[in-house]
Amino acid sequence: MENIKSFLGSFFVTGDPMIYGADASIALASIGIVFYLTYFKKWKWLWDEWLTTVDHKKIGIMYIIAAILMLFRGGVDALLMRAQLIIPNNTFLTSQHYNEIFTTHGTIMIFFMAMPFIFGLMNIAVPLQIGARDVAFPFLNAVSFWLFFLAAMLFNISFVIGGSPDAGWTSYAPLAGLKLDPGVGENYYLIALQISGIGTLATGVNFLVTIFKMRAPGMTLFKMPMFTWSTLVTSIIVIFAFPVLTIALALMSIDRLFGAHFFTIEAGGSPMMWANLFWIWGHPEVYIVLIPVLGIFSEVISTFAHKTLFGYKAMVWSMIAISVLSFTTWLHHFFTMGNTAMVNSFFSISTMIIAIPTGVKIFNWLFTLNKGRIEFTTAMLWALAFIPNFTIGGITGVMLSLAPADYQYHNSYFLIAHFHNVLIAGTVFGVFAGLHYWWPKMFGHILNERLGKWAFWVFMISYNICFLPMYFIGLMGMTRRMYTFPSGLGWEPLNLIITLGAFGMGVGFLIMVWMIVYSAKYGKRDTTGDPWNGRTLEWATSSPAPEYNFAHIPQVETVDAFAHMKEKGTADSIYKAPFQAIHMPNDSGIPFILSVFFFIAGFGLVFEWYWMAIPGAIGIVVCMILRSFKDHDDHHHIPAEEVEQTERAAGRLS
């Protein structure tokens, strides 16, 4: 009995009222979901429509729902940190709990919020923008999603089972090594990110092939929409960057699980190797979550300025330049770690140079707005707010690129303010703009504009109240990762203001959630498929788009293909009779089951329970073997009559 009590005491996290509250919340939510699915007999619907789907649009919706949930989880972590720092010498959180929270906050926001939100919008829009029926590898697309989702679940259970990682989202060696971090928390980090990274790498390959091989007739590379271009460039970065992270995570896992010493100095390893490997991936990762939203802003600004994007080719080449330069700047993350002056100078210059193609984009958007008939929708407000807020982040980035100055800024709140200026004003504003813009294409109704604008103004103003003072408190000497601070340093007023701004952002998020719920019942229905008078091909389909996307694959003649079709009066050619049977992929349960086995194997490795990890690995191999022999019934045809009925039901045929 004592052994059982001892095991349960180490297996479950105990001793903190917030953890008990989380336990109760998880239990009640799980019971509620099971009750709903059972009472309303929705289990078969869940399996048939969602768990087994390979439809890129449904997969995109699931990515976005998961990302919003992770935004809530990561946001709660942020509010807990700010609650701890609202007054000096606060004891709301212990130092250990604070370490765990800032680690999970950063990891969740980057890996499990920003990237899946972007991948969700890619799944929704890109196949439609290029006139394709689906992505190149629908089955692999489902595998990618479920690997991400089960990895996110594996990572998130750490705060109630075993304990959360606590070495920071960068998990620097030797701090993250077994000697200084002996619990299972770091194992959760390493295993969950490897599982998710496999899915991310597969997504990069999938969209690269989709864009190269599945574009509509006539759509050359320089006739593609800007969001599609940004997806293509991002996919290439993913393919080159993520293998490096996978290697780094694998080496650290081998250190911790099997007693190797890749990052242990006394055994001949090198902690600096982790820093280099992590940031060789890490700085391109910044552009993995930034370049797609630059494409979103281009689409939104062009649509609501009612003009063709200014400097199309310059925008494309600037994205390509950013993608190349992103692999030449990683060392600026550790100027202070003892590099030579020559090395620091090289990376300082390369970091400054990367600001040039980014500046090109800012000016192109401003010239697009010039003399345009600007329509101030909620999506457009997010895009317009991005320009000044992101510019502040860019300017402070150039300040940080100066190696001598970085010795003063490094690890201070000045740096915190900078990267939140880039990642919130860039990535978060971008995905919110994309959410409003493509929502009708996902669900067939428009998000409420009044509530959307309330959410925008509350969030955007609170964001500046939160992060602008961080530049000043950083210059006053406050460093990152401080779980408390003494009185008498003059930091109290700014910390209070920062915390109020953070909670204001939380209020903005809640307004946005209410907007989504309200709009589902009362939102204006999109009966045209083109609520914004759009310019690209996704607006040529009905809302929500049918399974097959296009009754006829469109013929593209120029950039802004759908706007050109409307001008010529040929937009209806996409859904005119006669129709033909359409070839589509079959749904499959293997991706979900495969990912469950990844979860089982991963959980076993976290606790070094090889009796669990080995059967999980065997299940993975069995699923892959089953898939390899499934080549005769992986597709079906939608009859021409059903296509006609679908188009007629959407009101597109008289």
XYZ file of C-alpha atoms in Angstrom:
654
model
C 0.000 0.000 0.000
C 2.848 2.358 0.838
C 4.441 1.629 -2.534
C 1.189 2.502 -4.301
C 0.901 5.764 -2.348
C 4.516 6.608 -3.162
C 3.964 5.903 -6.864
C 0.772 7.986 -7.040
C 2.494 10.816 -5.182
C 5.256 10.972 -7.799
C 2.977 10.241 -10.763
C 0.367 12.933 -10.094
C 1.317 16.534 -9.367
C 0.004 17.438 -5.908
C 0.249 20.133 -3.268
C -0.966 23.168 -5.241
C -4.620 24.333 -5.211
C -4.323 25.463 -8.857
C -3.273 21.957 -9.871
C -6.268 20.492 -8.050
C -8.466 23.007 -9.862
C -6.920 21.927 -13.170
C -7.540 18.269 -12.279
C -11.192 19.021 -11.574
C -11.548 21.065 -14.779
C -10.047 18.289 -16.914
C -12.284 15.670 -15.271
C -15.457 17.750 -15.635
C -14.683 18.698 -19.250
C -13.983 15.064 -20.149
C -17.190 13.885 -18.490
C -19.149 16.631 -20.249
C -17.770 15.717 -23.682
C -18.453 12.003 -23.198
C -21.977 12.732 -21.914
C -22.758 15.000 -24.890
C -21.455 12.523 -27.466
C -23.313 9.645 -25.805
C -26.604 11.393 -25.042
C -26.925 12.889 -28.527
C -25.503 9.765 -30.198
C -22.670 11.665 -31.847
C -19.860 9.089 -31.582
C -20.344 7.816 -35.144
C -20.656 11.377 -36.425
C -17.398 12.300 -34.669
C -15.601 9.301 -36.177
C -16.994 9.623 -39.715
C -16.871 13.409 -40.085
C -13.789 14.451 -38.133
C -11.514 11.754 -36.702
C -11.150 9.990 -40.059
C -11.405 12.934 -42.450
C -8.719 13.744 -45.026
C -10.557 16.843 -46.328
C -8.111 19.748 -46.144
C -10.874 22.153 -45.065
C -11.947 20.058 -42.069
C -8.323 19.473 -41.112
C -7.784 23.247 -41.275
C -10.767 23.827 -38.984
C -9.433 21.277 -36.476
C -5.996 22.955 -36.525
C -7.625 26.325 -35.785
C -9.852 25.007 -32.984
C -6.837 23.332 -31.359
C -4.774 26.529 -31.765
C -7.458 28.656 -30.075
C -7.538 26.199 -27.148
C -3.752 26.395 -26.910
C -3.941 30.215 -27.078
C -6.210 30.052 -24.031
C -3.815 27.708 -22.190
C -0.726 29.763 -23.063
C -2.587 32.984 -22.238
C -3.539 31.708 -18.779
C 0.144 30.921 -18.187
C 1.018 34.492 -19.161
C -1.607 35.949 -16.809
C -0.315 33.806 -13.939
C 3.212 35.156 -14.555
C 1.950 38.725 -14.608
C -0.144 38.171 -11.462
C 3.043 37.047 -9.717
C 4.885 40.214 -10.827
C 2.144 42.758 -10.083
C 3.750 43.695 -6.733
C 7.220 43.263 -5.210
C 8.092 40.198 -3.143
C 4.922 38.408 -4.184
C 4.420 34.794 -3.092
C 1.481 33.938 -5.387
C 3.764 31.492 -7.255
C 6.825 29.651 -6.018
C 10.025 29.930 -8.044
C 9.604 26.345 -9.282
C 6.013 26.909 -10.368
C 7.023 30.137 -12.114
C 9.806 28.310 -13.992
C 7.329 25.691 -15.174
C 4.805 28.309 -16.281
C 7.192 30.418 -18.352
C 8.545 27.247 -19.960
C 5.116 25.948 -20.953
C 3.946 29.424 -22.004
C 6.710 29.868 -24.565
C 6.590 26.278 -25.814
C 2.805 26.229 -26.231
C 2.600 29.617 -27.919
C 5.264 28.781 -30.514
C 4.765 25.077 -31.197
C 1.125 24.470 -30.323
C -0.582 27.813 -31.031
C 1.207 29.891 -33.665
C 2.244 27.099 -36.030
C -1.032 25.120 -36.004
C -3.055 28.328 -36.415
C -1.002 29.140 -39.515
C -1.188 25.555 -40.811
C -4.944 25.674 -40.321
C -5.275 28.788 -42.478
C -2.947 27.225 -45.056
C -5.181 24.159 -45.208
C -8.302 26.270 -45.597
C -7.038 28.668 -48.249
C -4.117 27.347 -50.302
C -5.790 24.460 -52.218
C -8.704 26.798 -52.982
C -6.393 29.627 -54.045
C -4.568 27.451 -56.570
C -7.730 25.797 -57.921
C -6.994 22.327 -56.511
C -9.381 19.690 -55.190
C -7.223 18.921 -52.117
C -3.578 18.832 -51.076
C -1.154 16.516 -52.853
C -1.123 13.942 -50.020
C -4.461 14.050 -48.136
C -3.626 11.015 -45.980
C -0.306 12.550 -44.927
C -2.138 15.797 -44.150
C -4.337 13.942 -41.663
C -1.264 12.256 -40.153
C 0.354 15.683 -39.724
C -2.626 17.076 -37.852
C -3.105 14.130 -35.522
C 0.618 13.972 -34.705
C 0.491 17.651 -33.751
C -2.710 17.235 -31.733
C -1.635 14.136 -29.786
C 1.785 15.737 -29.145
C 0.011 18.815 -27.780
C -2.077 16.606 -25.509
C 1.051 14.754 -24.356
C 2.780 18.032 -23.527
C -0.252 19.501 -21.747
C -0.851 16.597 -19.389
C 2.585 17.237 -17.894
C 1.227 19.850 -15.502
C -0.993 17.290 -13.764
C 0.962 14.059 -14.382
C 4.670 13.955 -13.631
C 5.349 17.693 -13.661
C 5.898 20.349 -16.320
C 9.233 21.105 -17.997
C 11.048 23.925 -16.217
C 14.212 24.723 -18.208
C 12.702 27.458 -20.398
C 11.226 27.038 -23.873
C 14.783 26.967 -25.266
C 15.822 24.204 -22.790
C 19.501 25.125 -22.786
C 22.050 22.507 -21.774
C 23.305 21.824 -19.148
C 20.239 23.209 -17.309
C 17.973 20.772 -19.178
C 20.316 17.830 -18.611
C 19.539 14.968 -16.291
C 21.945 16.144 -13.567
C 20.321 19.564 -13.068
C 16.793 18.603 -14.143
C 16.152 15.037 -12.947
C 12.330 14.950 -13.215
C 10.242 13.815 -16.190
C 9.158 17.348 -17.167
C 11.970 17.845 -19.659
C 11.216 14.436 -21.187
C 7.707 15.661 -21.971
C 9.235 18.633 -23.804
C 11.676 16.522 -25.810
C 9.279 13.726 -26.826
C 6.237 15.923 -27.541
C 8.222 18.296 -29.754
C 9.753 15.403 -31.708
C 6.315 13.916 -32.408
C 4.887 17.287 -33.393
C 7.982 18.053 -35.484
C 7.436 14.946 -37.618
C 3.974 16.261 -38.475
C 5.327 19.738 -39.193
C 8.003 18.409 -41.548
C 5.373 16.325 -43.371
C 3.208 19.444 -43.730
C 6.116 21.319 -45.300
C 6.660 18.557 -47.860
C 2.927 18.286 -48.524
C 2.367 21.956 -49.303
C 5.570 22.221 -51.334
C 4.393 19.416 -53.625
C 0.816 20.729 -53.653
C 1.855 24.176 -54.840
C 4.373 22.914 -57.395
C 2.211 20.159 -58.883
C -1.482 20.986 -58.389
C -1.976 24.561 -59.581
C -4.858 25.270 -61.940
C -4.088 25.467 -65.683
C -2.489 28.797 -66.531
C -1.406 29.599 -62.974
C 2.332 30.063 -63.291
C 4.380 30.740 -60.173
C 4.137 34.487 -60.723
C 0.365 34.346 -61.033
C -0.089 32.737 -57.610
C -1.783 34.646 -54.766
C 0.629 36.133 -52.240
C -0.565 33.861 -49.420
C 0.227 30.844 -51.587
C 3.678 32.269 -52.264
C 4.232 32.794 -48.544
C 3.151 29.175 -47.906
C 5.590 27.903 -50.536
C 8.504 29.854 -49.047
C 7.563 28.750 -45.530
C 7.380 25.097 -46.609
C 10.941 25.295 -47.931
C 12.161 26.807 -44.646
C 10.367 24.038 -42.705
C 12.028 21.330 -44.797
C 15.501 22.726 -44.138
C 15.070 23.889 -40.517
C 13.060 21.191 -38.763
C 15.494 18.302 -39.298
C 18.022 20.307 -37.264
C 15.589 20.624 -34.354
C 14.769 16.919 -34.618
C 18.465 16.052 -34.346
C 18.954 18.356 -31.348
C 15.920 16.923 -29.539
C 17.050 13.365 -30.312
C 20.537 14.012 -28.942
C 19.150 15.519 -25.742
C 16.707 12.598 -25.421
C 19.557 10.101 -25.787
C 21.475 12.029 -23.112
C 18.587 11.869 -20.679
C 17.151 8.409 -21.408
C 20.242 6.372 -22.241
C 23.073 8.104 -20.380
C 24.953 9.691 -23.308
C 26.860 12.981 -22.926
C 26.486 15.013 -26.112
C 26.050 18.204 -24.067
C 28.130 17.404 -20.944
C 31.521 19.168 -20.786
C 33.215 16.808 -18.324
C 32.389 13.851 -20.594
C 33.611 15.538 -23.784
C 30.289 17.041 -24.885
C 29.462 20.687 -25.532
C 26.499 22.689 -24.180
C 27.154 25.275 -26.889
C 26.289 22.643 -29.496
C 22.707 22.698 -28.180
C 22.549 26.498 -28.422
C 23.805 26.405 -32.010
C 21.520 23.564 -33.111
C 18.497 25.077 -31.386
C 18.919 28.519 -32.938
C 19.916 27.252 -36.385
C 16.330 26.006 -36.277
C 15.032 28.755 -33.998
C 15.617 31.848 -36.085
C 14.197 30.373 -39.289
C 11.273 29.325 -37.041
C 10.572 33.026 -36.426
C 10.007 33.376 -40.162
C 8.036 30.115 -40.341
C 5.432 31.822 -38.133
C 5.916 35.264 -39.732
C 6.140 34.852 -43.508
C 2.668 33.233 -43.854
C 1.034 36.151 -42.033
C 2.816 38.547 -44.378
C 0.916 36.707 -47.114
C -2.329 37.038 -45.136
C -1.822 40.794 -44.735
C -1.147 41.070 -48.468
C -4.441 39.336 -49.270
C -6.435 41.371 -46.752
C -4.947 44.757 -47.667
C -5.368 44.137 -51.405
C -8.973 42.982 -50.983
C -10.149 45.791 -48.708
C -8.195 48.511 -50.524
C -9.884 47.169 -53.696
C -6.580 47.292 -55.563
C -4.048 44.872 -56.989
C -1.138 44.458 -54.596
C 1.577 47.027 -55.315
C 4.982 45.592 -56.251
C 3.929 41.936 -56.562
C 7.316 40.666 -57.787
C 9.203 42.742 -55.231
C 7.059 41.148 -52.515
C 7.870 37.664 -53.809
C 11.598 38.244 -54.062
C 11.702 39.917 -50.638
C 10.112 36.785 -49.112
C 12.665 34.596 -50.856
C 15.472 36.862 -49.601
C 14.123 36.664 -46.044
C 14.005 32.863 -46.241
C 17.655 32.649 -47.326
C 18.927 35.246 -44.855
C 17.003 33.619 -41.988
C 19.613 30.826 -41.984
C 22.497 33.292 -41.565
C 21.476 35.121 -38.378
C 21.080 32.509 -35.620
C 24.124 33.504 -33.576
C 22.622 36.889 -32.640
C 20.651 34.955 -29.993
C 23.881 34.421 -28.047
C 26.250 37.307 -28.803
C 27.152 37.237 -25.097
C 28.352 33.607 -25.005
C 31.998 34.261 -25.803
C 32.218 34.415 -29.601
C 35.048 36.295 -31.302
C 34.558 39.872 -32.505
C 34.752 38.676 -36.115
C 31.972 36.108 -35.624
C 29.748 38.594 -33.781
C 30.332 41.205 -36.487
C 29.302 38.835 -39.292
C 26.033 37.868 -37.605
C 25.369 41.454 -36.572
C 25.593 42.589 -40.203
C 23.489 39.706 -41.526
C 20.809 40.504 -38.931
C 20.683 44.131 -40.015
C 20.487 43.135 -43.688
C 17.391 40.991 -43.134
C 15.497 44.145 -42.143
C 15.766 45.427 -45.732
C 13.425 42.946 -47.497
C 11.026 43.277 -44.553
C 10.990 47.034 -45.056
C 10.234 46.507 -48.746
C 6.994 44.792 -47.753
C 5.931 47.613 -45.444
C 6.312 50.169 -48.227
C 4.498 47.959 -50.736
C 1.502 47.684 -48.399
C 1.501 51.455 -47.884
C 1.572 52.023 -51.656
C -1.267 49.509 -52.061
C -3.318 51.543 -49.586
C -2.481 54.785 -51.378
C -5.548 56.025 -53.304
C -7.396 52.800 -52.562
C -11.076 52.617 -51.591
C -10.276 51.370 -48.101
C -12.942 49.353 -46.325
C -12.373 49.209 -42.567
C -13.528 45.682 -41.786
C -12.229 43.906 -38.683
C -9.753 41.917 -40.789
C -8.469 45.168 -42.288
C -8.084 46.747 -38.841
C -5.843 43.879 -37.724
C -3.786 44.308 -40.912
C -3.465 48.081 -40.487
C -2.546 47.750 -36.791
C 0.203 45.346 -37.768
C 2.158 47.972 -39.729
C 3.081 50.456 -36.924
C 3.257 47.856 -34.153
C 5.454 45.476 -36.119
C 7.644 48.373 -37.239
C 8.443 49.090 -33.576
C 9.479 45.443 -33.189
C 11.593 45.662 -36.334
C 13.404 48.817 -35.239
C 14.198 47.387 -31.805
C 15.379 44.234 -33.584
C 17.957 46.304 -35.449
C 19.003 47.786 -32.101
C 19.483 44.267 -30.725
C 21.486 43.260 -33.813
C 24.344 45.549 -32.714
C 26.551 43.174 -30.749
C 27.994 45.755 -28.290
C 24.507 47.129 -27.550
C 23.126 43.603 -27.203
C 25.421 43.097 -24.210
C 23.208 45.654 -22.442
C 19.833 44.547 -23.793
C 20.373 40.775 -23.619
C 18.163 38.838 -21.190
C 16.420 42.056 -20.118
C 12.748 42.912 -20.512
C 13.806 45.020 -23.520
C 14.293 41.723 -25.374
C 10.929 40.388 -24.075
C 9.206 43.501 -25.443
C 10.964 43.167 -28.805
C 10.028 39.599 -29.620
C 6.451 40.045 -28.411
C 6.247 43.139 -30.608
C 7.233 40.914 -33.525
C 5.304 37.751 -32.681
C 2.060 39.301 -31.410
C 1.862 42.250 -33.816
C 3.022 39.919 -36.581
C 1.794 36.377 -36.044
C -1.176 36.901 -33.694
C -2.567 39.965 -35.488
C -2.067 38.051 -38.750
C -3.919 34.902 -37.757
C -6.748 37.005 -36.300
C -6.991 38.872 -39.622
C -6.991 35.565 -41.503
C -9.619 34.122 -39.155
C -12.033 36.969 -39.895
C -11.195 36.965 -43.592
C -11.649 33.239 -44.295
C -14.296 32.461 -41.650
C -17.162 32.608 -44.214
C -15.322 30.072 -46.375
C -15.053 27.714 -43.391
C -18.531 28.025 -41.871
C -20.769 29.881 -44.305
C -21.401 32.948 -42.129
C -19.601 36.199 -41.362
C -18.224 36.997 -37.918
C -20.053 39.862 -36.226
C -18.247 43.071 -37.178
C -19.338 45.098 -34.130
C -18.047 42.517 -31.645
C -14.989 41.949 -33.820
C -14.067 45.628 -33.662
C -14.605 45.713 -29.898
C -12.269 42.713 -29.551
C -9.735 44.404 -31.830
C -9.590 47.717 -29.980
C -9.533 46.165 -26.495
C -6.822 43.655 -27.468
C -4.677 46.048 -29.487
C -4.702 48.880 -26.927
C -4.080 46.440 -24.059
C -1.232 44.863 -26.017
C 0.552 48.217 -26.210
C -0.165 48.946 -22.530
C 1.429 45.579 -21.728
C 4.525 45.552 -23.912
C 5.657 49.142 -24.524
C 6.553 49.662 -20.826
C 8.703 46.521 -21.001
C 11.253 48.409 -23.111
C 11.673 50.950 -20.310
C 11.674 48.511 -17.402
C 14.242 46.456 -19.323
C 16.487 49.497 -19.678
C 15.998 50.056 -15.932
C 17.588 46.641 -15.318
C 14.769 44.123 -14.923
C 15.816 40.795 -16.414
C 13.672 38.037 -17.887
C 12.753 34.926 -15.873
C 12.669 36.810 -12.554
C 9.913 35.233 -10.489
C 9.844 38.155 -8.038
C 11.569 41.493 -7.492
C 12.445 43.578 -4.434
C 10.825 46.912 -3.663
C 12.734 50.166 -3.975
C 14.016 49.694 -7.531
C 11.348 51.875 -9.141
C 9.852 48.951 -11.065
C 6.511 48.815 -9.241
C 4.484 51.275 -11.385
C 5.575 49.783 -14.712
C 4.981 46.196 -13.557
C 1.482 47.171 -12.450
C 0.767 48.782 -15.833
C 2.181 45.758 -17.706
C -0.015 43.381 -15.704
C -3.150 45.489 -16.321
C -2.366 45.424 -20.048
C -1.976 41.640 -19.988
C -5.371 41.170 -18.354
C -6.845 43.613 -20.880
C -5.612 41.327 -23.659
C -7.388 38.483 -21.871
C -10.618 40.511 -21.957
C -10.121 41.097 -25.694
C -9.718 37.352 -26.223
C -12.939 36.640 -24.291
C -14.817 39.170 -26.435
C -13.503 37.355 -29.490
C -14.722 34.002 -28.155
C -18.162 35.521 -27.489
C -18.117 36.947 -31.044
C -17.566 33.443 -32.452
C -20.390 31.968 -30.347
C -22.770 34.857 -31.122
C -21.998 34.796 -34.846
C -22.698 31.054 -35.076
C -26.332 31.786 -34.213
C -26.886 35.344 -35.421
C -24.110 35.962 -37.953
C -24.973 37.088 -41.475
C -25.080 34.085 -43.808
C -22.824 34.169 -46.858
C -25.062 33.100 -49.743
C -22.764 34.322 -52.525
C -19.436 32.660 -51.664
C -17.828 36.078 -52.189
C -18.727 38.300 -49.208
C -15.680 40.578 -49.522
C -15.689 41.033 -53.322
C -12.502 38.966 -53.255
C -9.755 38.780 -55.846
C -8.485 35.184 -55.593
C -9.976 31.804 -56.467
C -11.167 30.730 -53.013
C -14.005 33.250 -53.415
C -15.170 31.542 -56.607
C -16.565 28.619 -54.585
C -19.676 28.500 -52.411
C -19.396 29.082 -48.650
C -18.571 26.717 -47.059
C -16.741 25.166 -49.995
C -18.006 21.710 -51.099
C -15.930 18.556 -50.632
C -14.567 18.782 -54.187
C -13.911 22.579 -54.019
C -14.540 23.324 -57.711
C -17.142 21.758 -60.013
C -14.745 22.642 -62.864
C -11.060 23.432 -62.377
C -10.679 27.144 -63.237
C -8.518 28.479 -66.061
C -6.161 31.196 -64.814
C -4.944 34.063 -66.971
C -3.467 36.585 -64.550
C -2.779 37.516 -60.930
C -6.024 38.106 -58.991
C -7.628 35.422 -61.128
C -11.157 35.676 -59.725
C -11.247 39.486 -59.979
C -10.213 39.094 -63.631
C -12.970 36.518 -64.215
C -15.559 38.852 -62.735
C -14.376 41.688 -64.955
C -14.655 39.446 -68.028
C -18.001 37.993 -66.931
C -16.675 34.402 -66.949
C -16.804 33.672 -63.193
C -19.749 31.298 -63.653
C -17.652 28.997 -65.873
C -16.465 27.265 -62.688
C -19.928 25.886 -61.897
C -21.667 25.686 -65.288
C -23.226 22.451 -66.548
C -22.440 19.889 -67.861
C -20.609 18.274 -64.933
C -18.352 15.256 -64.728
C -17.612 12.739 -61.974
C -14.896 14.011 -59.637
C -12.105 11.841 -58.215
C -11.559 12.333 -54.451
C -9.540 10.546 -51.731
C -11.225 8.253 -49.206
C -11.289 9.031 -45.503
C -9.120 6.852 -43.255
C -8.882 6.059 -39.548
C -5.220 5.064 -39.785
C -3.801 8.597 -39.199
C -5.699 8.947 -35.931
C -4.830 5.428 -34.731
C -1.182 5.868 -35.772
C -0.979 9.084 -33.736
C -2.550 7.399 -30.707
C 0.270 4.842 -30.858
C 2.766 7.731 -31.057
C 1.143 9.132 -27.900
C 1.417 5.772 -26.125
C 5.053 5.311 -27.151
C 5.853 8.903 -26.212
C 4.220 8.625 -22.790
C 6.179 5.435 -22.169
C 9.461 7.141 -23.077
C 8.689 10.116 -20.809
C 8.587 7.801 -17.791
C 11.109 5.339 -19.248
C 8.433 2.645 -19.190
C 9.704 0.560 -22.071
C 6.956 -2.002 -21.492
C 4.650 0.750 -22.792
C 6.964 2.452 -25.313
C 7.824 -0.746 -27.225
C 4.187 -1.836 -27.890
C 3.469 1.757 -28.922
C 6.354 1.639 -31.407
C 5.129 -1.724 -32.724
C 1.665 -0.196 -33.232
C 3.239 2.637 -35.243
C 5.029 0.179 -37.525
C 1.866 -1.933 -37.968
C -0.147 1.138 -38.998
C 2.514 2.087 -41.539
C 2.542 -1.444 -42.961
C -1.266 -1.474 -43.235
C -1.161 1.838 -45.068
C 1.519 0.612 -47.483
C -0.780 -2.189 -48.696
C -3.847 0.057 -48.991
C -3.530 1.174 -52.610
C -6.704 -0.192 -54.215
C -9.522 1.459 -52.244
C -8.123 4.818 -51.211
C -10.311 6.922 -53.520
C -13.853 7.343 -54.779
C -15.731 9.304 -57.425
C -18.439 11.866 -56.758
C -21.084 11.334 -59.498
C -21.866 14.211 -61.845
C -25.473 14.182 -60.603
C -24.327 14.757 -57.018
C -22.063 17.601 -58.130
C -25.019 19.243 -59.875
C -27.235 18.790 -56.805
C -24.568 20.344 -54.581
C -24.136 23.360 -56.851
C -27.904 23.793 -57.137
C -28.359 23.577 -53.357
C -25.732 26.316 -52.992
C -27.850 28.547 -55.271
C -25.287 28.622 -58.052
C -27.554 27.077 -60.705
C -30.913 28.456 -61.806
